[in-house]
PDB file of C-alpha atoms in Angstrom:
ATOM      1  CA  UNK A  14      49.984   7.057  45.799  1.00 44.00           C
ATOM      2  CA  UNK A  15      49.004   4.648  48.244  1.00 49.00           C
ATOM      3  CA  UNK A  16      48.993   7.282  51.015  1.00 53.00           C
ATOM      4  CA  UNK A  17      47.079   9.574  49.359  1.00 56.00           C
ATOM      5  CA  UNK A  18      44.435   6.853  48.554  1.00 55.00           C
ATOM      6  CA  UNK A  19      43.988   6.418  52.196  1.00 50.00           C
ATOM      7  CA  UNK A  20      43.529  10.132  53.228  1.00 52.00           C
ATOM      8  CA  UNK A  21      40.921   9.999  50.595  1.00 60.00           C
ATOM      9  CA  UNK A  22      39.330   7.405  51.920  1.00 61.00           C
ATOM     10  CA  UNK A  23      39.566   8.657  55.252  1.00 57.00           C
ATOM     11  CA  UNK A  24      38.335  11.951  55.027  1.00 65.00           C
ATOM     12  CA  UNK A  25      35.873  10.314  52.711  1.00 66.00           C
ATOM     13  CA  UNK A  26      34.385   8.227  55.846  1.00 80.00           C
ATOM     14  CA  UNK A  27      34.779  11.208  58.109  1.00 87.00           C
ATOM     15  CA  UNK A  28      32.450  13.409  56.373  1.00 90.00           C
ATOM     16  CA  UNK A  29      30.380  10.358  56.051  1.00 91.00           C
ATOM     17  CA  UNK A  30      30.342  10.040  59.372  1.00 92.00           C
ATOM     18  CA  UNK A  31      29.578  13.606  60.710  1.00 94.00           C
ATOM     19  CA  UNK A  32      26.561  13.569  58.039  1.00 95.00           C
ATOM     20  CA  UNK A  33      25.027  10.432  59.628  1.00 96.00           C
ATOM     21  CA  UNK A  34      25.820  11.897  63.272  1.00 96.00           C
ATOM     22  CA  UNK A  35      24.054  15.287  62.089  1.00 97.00           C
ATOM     23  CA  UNK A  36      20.796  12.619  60.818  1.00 97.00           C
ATOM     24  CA  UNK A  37      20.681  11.402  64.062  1.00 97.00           C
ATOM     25  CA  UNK A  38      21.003  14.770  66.310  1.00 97.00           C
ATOM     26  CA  UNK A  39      18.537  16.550  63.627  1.00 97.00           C
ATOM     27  CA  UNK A  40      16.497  13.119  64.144  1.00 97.00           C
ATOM     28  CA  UNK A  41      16.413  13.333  68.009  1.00 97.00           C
ATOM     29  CA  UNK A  42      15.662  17.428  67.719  1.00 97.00           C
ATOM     30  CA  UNK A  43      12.552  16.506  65.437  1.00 97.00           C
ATOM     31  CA  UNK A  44      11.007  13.526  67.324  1.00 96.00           C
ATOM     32  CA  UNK A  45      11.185  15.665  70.632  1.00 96.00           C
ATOM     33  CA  UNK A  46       9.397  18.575  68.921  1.00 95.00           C
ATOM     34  CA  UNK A  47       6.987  16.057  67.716  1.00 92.00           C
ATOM     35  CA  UNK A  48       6.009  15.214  71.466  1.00 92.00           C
ATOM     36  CA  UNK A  49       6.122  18.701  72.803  1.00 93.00           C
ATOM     37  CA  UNK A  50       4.117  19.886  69.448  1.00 90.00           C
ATOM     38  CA  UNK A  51       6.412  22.164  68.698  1.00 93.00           C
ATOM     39  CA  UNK A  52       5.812  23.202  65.184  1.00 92.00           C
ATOM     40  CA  UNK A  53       8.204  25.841  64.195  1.00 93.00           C
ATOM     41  CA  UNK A  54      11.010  23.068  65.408  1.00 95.00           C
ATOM     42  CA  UNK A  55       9.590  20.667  63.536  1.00 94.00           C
ATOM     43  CA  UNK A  56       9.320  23.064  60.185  1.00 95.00           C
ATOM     44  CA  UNK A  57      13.026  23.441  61.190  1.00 95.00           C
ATOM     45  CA  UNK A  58      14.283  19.900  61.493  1.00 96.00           C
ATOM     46  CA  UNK A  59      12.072  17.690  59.262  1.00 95.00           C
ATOM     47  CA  UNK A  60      12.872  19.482  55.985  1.00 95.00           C
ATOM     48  CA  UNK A  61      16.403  18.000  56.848  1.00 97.00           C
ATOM     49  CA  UNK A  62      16.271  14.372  58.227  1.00 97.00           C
ATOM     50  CA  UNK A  63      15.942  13.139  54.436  1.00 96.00           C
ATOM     51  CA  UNK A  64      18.740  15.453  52.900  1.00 97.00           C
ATOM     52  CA  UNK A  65      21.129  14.106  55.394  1.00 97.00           C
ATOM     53  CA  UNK A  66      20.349  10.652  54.868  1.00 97.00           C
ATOM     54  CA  UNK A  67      20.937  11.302  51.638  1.00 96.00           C
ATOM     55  CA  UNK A  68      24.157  12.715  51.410  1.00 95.00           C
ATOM     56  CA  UNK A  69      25.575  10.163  54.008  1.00 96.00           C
ATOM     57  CA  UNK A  70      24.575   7.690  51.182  1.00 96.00           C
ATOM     58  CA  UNK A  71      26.087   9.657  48.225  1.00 93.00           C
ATOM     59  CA  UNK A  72      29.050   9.977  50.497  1.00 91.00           C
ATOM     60  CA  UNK A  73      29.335   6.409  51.444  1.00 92.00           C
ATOM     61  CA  UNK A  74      28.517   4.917  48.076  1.00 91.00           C
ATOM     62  CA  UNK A  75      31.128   3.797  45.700  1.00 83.00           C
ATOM     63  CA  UNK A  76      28.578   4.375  42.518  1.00 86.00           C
ATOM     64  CA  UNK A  77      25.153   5.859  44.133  1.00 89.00           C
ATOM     65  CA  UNK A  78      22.208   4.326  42.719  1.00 93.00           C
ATOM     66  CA  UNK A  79      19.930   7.352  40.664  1.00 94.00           C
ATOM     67  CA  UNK A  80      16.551   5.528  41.587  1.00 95.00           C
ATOM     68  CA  UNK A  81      17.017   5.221  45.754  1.00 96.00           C
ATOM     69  CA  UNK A  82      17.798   9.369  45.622  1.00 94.00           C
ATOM     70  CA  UNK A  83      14.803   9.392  43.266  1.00 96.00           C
ATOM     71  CA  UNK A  84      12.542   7.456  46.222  1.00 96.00           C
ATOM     72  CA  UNK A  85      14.038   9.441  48.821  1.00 95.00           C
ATOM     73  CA  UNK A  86      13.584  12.318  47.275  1.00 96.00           C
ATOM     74  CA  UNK A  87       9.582  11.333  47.111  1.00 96.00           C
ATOM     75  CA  UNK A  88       9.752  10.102  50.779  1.00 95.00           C
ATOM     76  CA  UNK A  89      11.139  13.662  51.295  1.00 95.00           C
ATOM     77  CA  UNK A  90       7.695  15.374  50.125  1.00 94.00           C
ATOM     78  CA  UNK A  91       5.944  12.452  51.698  1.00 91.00           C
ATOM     79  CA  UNK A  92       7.360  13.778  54.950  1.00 90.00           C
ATOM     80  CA  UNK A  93       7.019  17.295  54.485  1.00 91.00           C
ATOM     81  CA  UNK A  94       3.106  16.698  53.466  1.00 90.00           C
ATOM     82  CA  UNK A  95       2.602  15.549  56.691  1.00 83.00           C
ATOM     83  CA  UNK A  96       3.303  17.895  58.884  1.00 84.00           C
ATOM     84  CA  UNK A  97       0.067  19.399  58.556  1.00 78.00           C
ATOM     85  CA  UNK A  98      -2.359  17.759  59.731  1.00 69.00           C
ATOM     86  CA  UNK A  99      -5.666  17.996  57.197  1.00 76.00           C
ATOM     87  CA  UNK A 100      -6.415  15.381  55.105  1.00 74.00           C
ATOM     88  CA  UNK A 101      -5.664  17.163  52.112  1.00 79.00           C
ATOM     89  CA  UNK A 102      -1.933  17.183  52.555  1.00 83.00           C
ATOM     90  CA  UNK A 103      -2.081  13.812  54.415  1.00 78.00           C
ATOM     91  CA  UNK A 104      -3.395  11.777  50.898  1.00 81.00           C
ATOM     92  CA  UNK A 105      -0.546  13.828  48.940  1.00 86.00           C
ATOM     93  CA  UNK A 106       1.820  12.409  51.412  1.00 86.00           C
ATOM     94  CA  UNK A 107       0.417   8.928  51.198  1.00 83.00           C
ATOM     95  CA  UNK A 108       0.796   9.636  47.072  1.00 88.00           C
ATOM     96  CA  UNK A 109       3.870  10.822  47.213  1.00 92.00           C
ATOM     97  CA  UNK A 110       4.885   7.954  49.786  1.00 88.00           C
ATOM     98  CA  UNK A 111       3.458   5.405  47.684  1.00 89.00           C
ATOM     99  CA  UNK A 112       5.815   6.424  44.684  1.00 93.00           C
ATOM    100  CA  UNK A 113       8.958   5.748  47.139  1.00 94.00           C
ATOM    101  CA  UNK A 114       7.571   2.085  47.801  1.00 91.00           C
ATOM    102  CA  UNK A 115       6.754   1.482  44.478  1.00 92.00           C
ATOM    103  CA  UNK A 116      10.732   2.299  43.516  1.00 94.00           C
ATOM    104  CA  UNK A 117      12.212   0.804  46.788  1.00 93.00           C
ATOM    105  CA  UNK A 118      10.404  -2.549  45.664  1.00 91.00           C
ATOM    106  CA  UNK A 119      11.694  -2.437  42.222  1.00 92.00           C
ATOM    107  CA  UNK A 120      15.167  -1.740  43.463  1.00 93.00           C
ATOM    108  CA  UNK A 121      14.977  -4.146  46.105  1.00 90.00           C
ATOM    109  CA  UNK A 122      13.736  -6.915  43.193  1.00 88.00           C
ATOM    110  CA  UNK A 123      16.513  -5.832  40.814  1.00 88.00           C
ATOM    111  CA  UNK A 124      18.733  -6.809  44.075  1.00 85.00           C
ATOM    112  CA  UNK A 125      17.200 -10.187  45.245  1.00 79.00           C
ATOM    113  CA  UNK A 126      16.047 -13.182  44.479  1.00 74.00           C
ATOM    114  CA  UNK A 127      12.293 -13.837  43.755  1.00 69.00           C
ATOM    115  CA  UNK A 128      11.488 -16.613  46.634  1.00 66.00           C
ATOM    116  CA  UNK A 129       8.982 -19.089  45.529  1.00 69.00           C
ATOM    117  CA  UNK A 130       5.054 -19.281  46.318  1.00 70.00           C
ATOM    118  CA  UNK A 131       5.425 -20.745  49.816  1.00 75.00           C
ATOM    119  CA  UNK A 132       8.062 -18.457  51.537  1.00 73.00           C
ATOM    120  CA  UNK A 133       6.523 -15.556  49.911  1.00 77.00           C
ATOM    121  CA  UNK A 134       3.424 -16.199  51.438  1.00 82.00           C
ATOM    122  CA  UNK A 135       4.747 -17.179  54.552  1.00 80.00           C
ATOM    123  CA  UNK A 136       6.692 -14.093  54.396  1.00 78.00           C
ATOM    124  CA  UNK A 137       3.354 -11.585  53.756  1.00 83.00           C
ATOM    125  CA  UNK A 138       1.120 -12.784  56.896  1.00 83.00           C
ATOM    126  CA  UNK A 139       2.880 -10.733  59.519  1.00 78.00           C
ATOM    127  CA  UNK A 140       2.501  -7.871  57.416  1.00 79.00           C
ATOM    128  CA  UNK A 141      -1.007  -8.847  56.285  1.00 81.00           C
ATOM    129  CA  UNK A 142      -2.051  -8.897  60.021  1.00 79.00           C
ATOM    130  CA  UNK A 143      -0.696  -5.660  60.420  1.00 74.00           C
ATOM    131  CA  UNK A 144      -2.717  -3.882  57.863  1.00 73.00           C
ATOM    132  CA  UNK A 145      -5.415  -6.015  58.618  1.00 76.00           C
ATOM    133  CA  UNK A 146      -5.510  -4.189  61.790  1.00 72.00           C
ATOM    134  CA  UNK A 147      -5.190  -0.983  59.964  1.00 67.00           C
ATOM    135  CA  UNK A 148      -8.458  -1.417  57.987  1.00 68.00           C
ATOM    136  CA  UNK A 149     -10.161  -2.479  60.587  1.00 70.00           C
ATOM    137  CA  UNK A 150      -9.472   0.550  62.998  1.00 67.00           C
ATOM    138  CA  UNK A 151      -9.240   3.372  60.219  1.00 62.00           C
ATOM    139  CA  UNK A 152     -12.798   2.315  57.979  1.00 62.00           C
ATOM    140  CA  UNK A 153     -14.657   4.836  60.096  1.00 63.00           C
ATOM    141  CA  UNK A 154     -12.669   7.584  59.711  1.00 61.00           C
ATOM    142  CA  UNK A 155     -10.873   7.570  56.481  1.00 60.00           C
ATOM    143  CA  UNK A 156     -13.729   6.658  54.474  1.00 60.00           C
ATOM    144  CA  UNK A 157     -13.289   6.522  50.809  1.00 60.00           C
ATOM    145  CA  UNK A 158      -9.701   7.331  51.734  1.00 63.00           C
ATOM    146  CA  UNK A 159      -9.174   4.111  52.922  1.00 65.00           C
ATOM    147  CA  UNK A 160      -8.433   2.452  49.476  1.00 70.00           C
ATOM    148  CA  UNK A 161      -5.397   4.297  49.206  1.00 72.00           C
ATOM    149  CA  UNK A 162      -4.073   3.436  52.617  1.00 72.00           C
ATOM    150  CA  UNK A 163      -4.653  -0.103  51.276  1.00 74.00           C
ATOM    151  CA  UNK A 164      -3.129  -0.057  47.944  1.00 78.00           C
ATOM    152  CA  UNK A 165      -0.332   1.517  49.903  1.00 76.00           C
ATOM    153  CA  UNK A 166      -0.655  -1.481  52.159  1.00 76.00           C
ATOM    154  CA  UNK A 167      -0.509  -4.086  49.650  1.00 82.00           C
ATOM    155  CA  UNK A 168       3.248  -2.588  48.247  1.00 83.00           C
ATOM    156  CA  UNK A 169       4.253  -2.852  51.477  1.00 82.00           C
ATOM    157  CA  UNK A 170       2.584  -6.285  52.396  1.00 83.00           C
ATOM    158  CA  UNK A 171       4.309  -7.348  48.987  1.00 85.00           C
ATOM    159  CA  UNK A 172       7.931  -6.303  50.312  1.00 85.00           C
ATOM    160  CA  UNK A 173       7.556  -7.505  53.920  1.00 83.00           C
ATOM    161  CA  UNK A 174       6.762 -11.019  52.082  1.00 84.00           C
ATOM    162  CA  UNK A 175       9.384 -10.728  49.827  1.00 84.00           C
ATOM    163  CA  UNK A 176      11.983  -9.474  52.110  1.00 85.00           C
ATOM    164  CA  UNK A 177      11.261 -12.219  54.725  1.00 83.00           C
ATOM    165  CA  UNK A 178      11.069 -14.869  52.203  1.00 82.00           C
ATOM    166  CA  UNK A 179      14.534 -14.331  51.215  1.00 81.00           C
ATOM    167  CA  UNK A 180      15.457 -13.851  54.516  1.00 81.00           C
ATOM    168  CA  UNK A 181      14.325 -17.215  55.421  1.00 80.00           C
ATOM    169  CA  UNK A 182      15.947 -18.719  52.128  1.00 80.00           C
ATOM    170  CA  UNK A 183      19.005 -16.798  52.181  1.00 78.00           C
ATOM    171  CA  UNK A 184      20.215 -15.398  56.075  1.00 78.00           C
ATOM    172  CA  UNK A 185      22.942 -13.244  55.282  1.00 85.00           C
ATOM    173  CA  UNK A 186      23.327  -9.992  57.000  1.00 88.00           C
ATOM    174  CA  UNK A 187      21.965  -7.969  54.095  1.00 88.00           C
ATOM    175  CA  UNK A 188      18.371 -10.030  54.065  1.00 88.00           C
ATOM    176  CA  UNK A 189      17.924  -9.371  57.864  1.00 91.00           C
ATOM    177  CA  UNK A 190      18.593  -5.434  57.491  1.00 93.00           C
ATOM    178  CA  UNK A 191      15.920  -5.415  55.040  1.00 91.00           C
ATOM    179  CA  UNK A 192      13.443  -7.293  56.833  1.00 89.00           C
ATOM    180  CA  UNK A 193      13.580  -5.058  60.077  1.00 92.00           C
ATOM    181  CA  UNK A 194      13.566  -1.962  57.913  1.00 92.00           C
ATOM    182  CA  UNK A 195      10.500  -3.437  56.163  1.00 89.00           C
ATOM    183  CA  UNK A 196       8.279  -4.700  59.509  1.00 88.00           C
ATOM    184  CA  UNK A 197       9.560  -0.589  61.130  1.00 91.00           C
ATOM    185  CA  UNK A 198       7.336   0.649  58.231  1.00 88.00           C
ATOM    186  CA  UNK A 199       4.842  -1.177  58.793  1.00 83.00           C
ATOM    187  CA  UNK A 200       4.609  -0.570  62.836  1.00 85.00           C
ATOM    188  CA  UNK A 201       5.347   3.382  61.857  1.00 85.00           C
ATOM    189  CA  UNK A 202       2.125   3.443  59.523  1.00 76.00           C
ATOM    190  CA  UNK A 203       0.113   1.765  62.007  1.00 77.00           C
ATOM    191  CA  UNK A 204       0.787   4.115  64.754  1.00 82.00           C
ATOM    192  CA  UNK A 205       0.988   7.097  62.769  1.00 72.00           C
ATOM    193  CA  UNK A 206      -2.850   5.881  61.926  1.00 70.00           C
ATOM    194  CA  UNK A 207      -3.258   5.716  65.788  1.00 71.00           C
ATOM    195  CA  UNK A 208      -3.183   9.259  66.297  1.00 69.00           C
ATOM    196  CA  UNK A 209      -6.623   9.864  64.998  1.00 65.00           C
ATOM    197  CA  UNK A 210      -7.802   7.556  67.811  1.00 67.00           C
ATOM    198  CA  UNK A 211      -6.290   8.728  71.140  1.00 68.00           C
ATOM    199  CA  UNK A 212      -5.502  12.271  72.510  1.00 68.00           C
ATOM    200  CA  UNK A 213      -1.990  11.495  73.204  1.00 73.00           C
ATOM    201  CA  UNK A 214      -1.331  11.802  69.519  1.00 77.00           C
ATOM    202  CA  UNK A 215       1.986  13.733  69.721  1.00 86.00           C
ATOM    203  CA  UNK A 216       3.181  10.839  71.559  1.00 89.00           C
ATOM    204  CA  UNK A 217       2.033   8.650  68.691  1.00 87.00           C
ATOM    205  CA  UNK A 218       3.282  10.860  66.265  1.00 87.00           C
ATOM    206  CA  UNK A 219       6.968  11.101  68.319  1.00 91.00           C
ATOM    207  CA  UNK A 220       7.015   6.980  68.121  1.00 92.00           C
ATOM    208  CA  UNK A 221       5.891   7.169  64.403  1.00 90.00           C
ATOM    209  CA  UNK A 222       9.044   9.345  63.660  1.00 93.00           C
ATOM    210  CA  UNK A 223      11.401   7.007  65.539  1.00 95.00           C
ATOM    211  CA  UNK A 224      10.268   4.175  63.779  1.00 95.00           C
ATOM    212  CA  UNK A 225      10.210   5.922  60.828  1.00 94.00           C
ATOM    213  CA  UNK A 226      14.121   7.653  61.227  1.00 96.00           C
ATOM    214  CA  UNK A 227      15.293   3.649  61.908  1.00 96.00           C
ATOM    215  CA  UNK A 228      13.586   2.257  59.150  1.00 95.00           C
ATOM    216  CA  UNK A 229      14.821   4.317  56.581  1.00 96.00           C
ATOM    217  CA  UNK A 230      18.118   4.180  58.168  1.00 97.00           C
ATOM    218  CA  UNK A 231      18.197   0.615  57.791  1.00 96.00           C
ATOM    219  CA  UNK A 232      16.993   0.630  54.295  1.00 96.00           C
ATOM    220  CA  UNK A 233      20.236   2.632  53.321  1.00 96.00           C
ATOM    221  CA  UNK A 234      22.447   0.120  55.119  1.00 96.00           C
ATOM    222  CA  UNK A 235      20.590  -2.312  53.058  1.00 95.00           C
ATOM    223  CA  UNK A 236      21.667  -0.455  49.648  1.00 95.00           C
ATOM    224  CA  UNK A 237      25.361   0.063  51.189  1.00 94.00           C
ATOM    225  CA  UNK A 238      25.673  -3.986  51.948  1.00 92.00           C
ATOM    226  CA  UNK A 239      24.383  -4.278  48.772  1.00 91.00           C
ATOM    227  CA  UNK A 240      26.149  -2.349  46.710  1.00 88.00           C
ATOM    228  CA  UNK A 241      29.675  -3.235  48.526  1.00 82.00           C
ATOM    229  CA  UNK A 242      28.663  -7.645  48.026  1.00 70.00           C
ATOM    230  CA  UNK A 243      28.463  -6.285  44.732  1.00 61.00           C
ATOM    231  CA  UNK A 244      31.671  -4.596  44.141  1.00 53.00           C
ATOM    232  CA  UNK A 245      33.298  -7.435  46.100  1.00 53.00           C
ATOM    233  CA  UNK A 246      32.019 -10.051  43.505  1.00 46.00           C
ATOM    234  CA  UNK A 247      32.929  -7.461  40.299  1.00 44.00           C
ATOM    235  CA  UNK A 248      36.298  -7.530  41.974  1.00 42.00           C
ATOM    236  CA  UNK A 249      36.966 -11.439  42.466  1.00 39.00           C
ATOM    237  CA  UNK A 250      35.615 -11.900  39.023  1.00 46.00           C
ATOM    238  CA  UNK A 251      38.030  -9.548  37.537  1.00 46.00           C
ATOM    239  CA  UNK A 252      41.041 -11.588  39.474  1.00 39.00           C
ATOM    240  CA  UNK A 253      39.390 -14.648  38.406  1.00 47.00           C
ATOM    241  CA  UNK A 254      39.768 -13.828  34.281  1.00 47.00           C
ATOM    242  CA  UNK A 255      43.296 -12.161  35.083  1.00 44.00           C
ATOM    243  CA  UNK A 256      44.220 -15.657  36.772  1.00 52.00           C
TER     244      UNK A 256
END
């Protein structure tokens, strides 16, 4: 019995582990079609980046949680919105993007502790500079459009504070993965805004991708670490009322 646990286990990890290889190679693929504007590659890898991700997290999981395959599943239209290019498409994708944040924060405050006023606030300014920086280069051009970029801003402004805050109060390996996952969102939103500025914009768009592909792989670390600290715990408890 013991045996076959193991094979289960294993073959379990390996398939785990060829998904997250294929996230990575289709990753690579897309972020060089990106710079070399290749749009039939992209049409051909991008639809996939997310799916992967996903099942690699299905895979991995012990009990996969229903509202992170919701969010990716909205970070998946997000992504596929904007590959065009008009603005059209680019405010669905912002919508649709705005949805994953607002159930990636309400996962991530089901998972952590609220930090109080000061580290919270402490927490937000890095991010606050960032989109500070945002409005300030994107008023011109996205006009009325602008409002949603910032209500998008302040979600994310919200969980950078909140993520650093408990990073500060709490330094455990989980807290950190969430706080660079957080501030590669932020970086990826900025320069994905650049590209309306310069004419290199596939090589914006290319570094927008990569910071992108990190971020969210870092996010489903997060959930993993989570989710194992939290079968760990269930299981001590359990020898704890047997004892």
């Amino acid at each position: 019995m013991g045996n076959n646990d193991y094979l289960r286990r294993w073959n379990k990890n390996k398939i785990a582990n060829l998904l997250l290889t294929a996230f990575f190679i289709v990753s690579f693929i897309e972020v060089t079609a990106e710079y070399n504007e290749d749009m039939y590659l992209i049409w051909l890898t991008k639809p996939l980046i997310l799916p992967l991700l996903m099942a690699y997290y299905i895979r991995r999981s012990a009990k996969a949680n229903v509202f992170f395959s919701v969010a990716l599943l909205f970070c998946w239209l997000a992504n596929l919105f904007f590959i065009e290019s008009t603005w059209n498409y680019i405010l669905l994708g912002v919508v649709s993007f705005l949805v994953y944040r607002i159930l990636v924060i309400g996962i991530v405050l089901k998972k952590v502790k609220m930090p109080s006023f000061f580290p919270l606030i402490i927490g937000s300014i890095p991010f606050l500079f960032i989109y500070a920086s945002v409005a300030i280069f994107t008023f011109s051009t996205l006009g009325d459009s602008l409002y949603l970029f910032l209500v998008q801003g302040a979600f994310t402004i919200f969980l950078g504070g909140l993520s650093l805050g408990n990073y500060m109060m709490t330094s455990n390996k989980p807290n950190r993965i969430l706080f660079v996952s957080t501030i590669l969102f932020a970086f990826n939103q900025f320069v994905f805004l650049l590209r309306f500025y310069y004419e290199e914009a596939n090589l914006f768009q290319a570094i927008s991708m990569i910071l992108f592909v990190w971020a969210q792989y870092l996010l489903t670390k997060y959930m993993l670490n989570t989710e194992k600290q939290k079968s760990r715990y269930l299981i001590v408890n359990k020898l704890n009322e047997v004892g």
